[in-house]
Amino acid sequence: MKVWRLNPSDTQLEGTQIFSDVCEALTDGKLVAIPTETVYGLAADATNGKACAGIYKAKGRPSFNPLIAHVDGLEAAQTHAFFDERALKLAEAFWPGPLTLVLPKRLTSPVSDLAVAGLETIALRVPRSEVMRALCKSTGRPLAAPSANLSGRISGTTAQDVIDDLGEHLSYLIDSGATPVGVESTIVSLIGERPTLLRPGGLAREEIEAVLGEPLVRGGTNDSAPISPGMLTSHYAPNAHIRLNATDVAAGEALITFGTSLPEGADRAARLVSLSDSEDLSEAAARLFTALREADLGKNGKIAVMPVPHYGLGEAINDRLARAAAPRD
Ligand code: AMP
Ligand code: MG
């Protein structure tokens, strides 16, 4: 890991060697810790599923919470999501700043399925942090960046916090001292009829309500339970029935494979969809949501999923598969 010490007097970021090195690391799919006004972010190219898998792996998250995609301005944000009048008002009032908006994702957005955890919505933020915005702009990539801490630990607000938790996973750490706000961004969902406060944070509810001209409904979210578990279950569930740890295949089932030694009857499968031929859990994580969609042959369809090991990212993969397979009405 290389450390880039950034001073408040460093106004010229673009064009410096270190800046282009960090851009290159990000476009190569590497992880970079970047200070924002809220907390340090563990950033990766949000369009690169494997890079996003690296975020989950480094944090040791036992499940795939959707990640916030950071962009350099409203115009970029609008290429990823549909903004209604409320969203535009909030973006104009509070961006750049500690406000994250959850909006309907455009099908044309290149943000990876893993970054949004298979959802049809996307969480977007334009941070105040100059360096984060400059990196988004120069790489031309939205940057997925959850707080730079191990899962279950408090968010990193100094470079030392980040080194202690994640140093070994980083290609660069941009050290600008302690982050000014120190708490995460406020998350507002504009998916439903009523604007919903998913997570209180660095921007006060009252300020948001004053701009919206209506109260925010409180919706539950925290790092371990992103929306309500019920909502998540239905979001993640394909139409087809899912059977886990399959060691055989019935005629007409779609088979999601892991590795190349296929179970008995694999030749009978209606469709084969690979998570990773080389049994690489990062690749499998990056492919998971896309694979579920590709294997989904509709309401009467059946999906058999080969066993995926439970270590490393396998824990989160198995958690998500179990949710997708859970009984529902
Ligand atoms: P962190 O990046 O660690 O600050 O956490 C990001 C938070 O944003 C998590 O609690 C996520 O559940 C939430 N989030 C991200 N994307 C979405 C989404 N599409 N819908 C609802 N919540 C989201
Ligand atoms: Mg966090």
Coordinates of C-alpha atoms and ligand atoms in Angstrom, one line a residue, residues 39 59 61 65-70 100 102-103 115-116 119-124 145-149 155 184-185 187 189 191 198-199 221-227, ligand 1:
V39 CA -15.7 9.1 6.8
K59 CA -14.4 -5.6 4.8
R61 CA -19.0 -8.4 5.1
N65 CA -25.3 -4.8 1.3
P66 CA -25.7 -2.6 -1.7
L67 CA -22.9 0.0 -2.0
I68 CA -23.2 3.7 -2.5
A69 CA -22.0 4.9 -5.9
H70 CA -20.1 8.2 -5.8
T100 CA -27.2 9.8 -0.5
V102 CA -31.8 5.9 -3.5
L103 CA -33.4 6.1 -6.9
A115 CA -22.5 -3.0 -6.4
V116 CA -26.3 -2.7 -6.2
L119 CA -31.5 -4.4 -6.8
E120 CA -33.2 -2.3 -9.4
T121 CA -32.4 0.8 -7.4
I122 CA -29.2 2.6 -6.9
A123 CA -27.8 4.7 -4.1
L124 CA -26.0 7.8 -5.4
A145 CA -17.2 3.3 -1.5
P146 CA -18.6 2.0 1.8
S147 CA -16.9 3.1 5.0
A148 CA -13.3 2.0 5.2
N149 CA -13.6 -0.3 8.2
S155 CA -16.2 3.7 10.5
E184 CA -21.9 8.6 7.4
S185 CA -24.1 10.3 4.8
I187 CA -29.7 8.1 3.1
S189 CA -35.0 6.7 -0.6
I191 CA -38.5 4.9 -4.5
L198 CA -33.2 5.0 5.5
R199 CA -30.3 6.1 7.6
T221 CA -31.6 0.4 7.7
N222 CA -28.2 -0.2 9.2
D223 CA -25.1 -2.0 8.0
S224 CA -26.4 -5.4 8.9
A225 CA -30.0 -5.0 7.7
P226 CA -30.0 -2.7 4.7
I227 CA -33.7 -2.3 4.1
Ligands
AMP1 P1 -22.0 2.3 3.7 O1 -21.6 2.4 2.3 O2 -21.3 1.3 4.6 O3 -22.1 3.7 4.3 O4 -23.5 1.7 3.7 C1 -24.3 2.0 2.6 C2 -25.7 1.9 3.0 O5 -26.5 2.3 1.9 C3 -26.1 0.5 3.4 O6 -26.8 0.6 4.6 C4 -27.1 0.1 2.3 O7 -28.1 -0.7 2.7 C5 -27.6 1.5 1.8 N1 -28.0 1.3 0.4 C6 -27.2 1.3 -0.7 N2 -27.9 1.1 -1.9 C7 -29.2 1.0 -1.5 C8 -30.4 0.8 -2.2 N3 -30.4 0.6 -3.6 N4 -31.5 0.7 -1.5 C9 -31.5 0.9 -0.2 N5 -30.4 1.1 0.6 C10 -29.2 1.1 -0.1

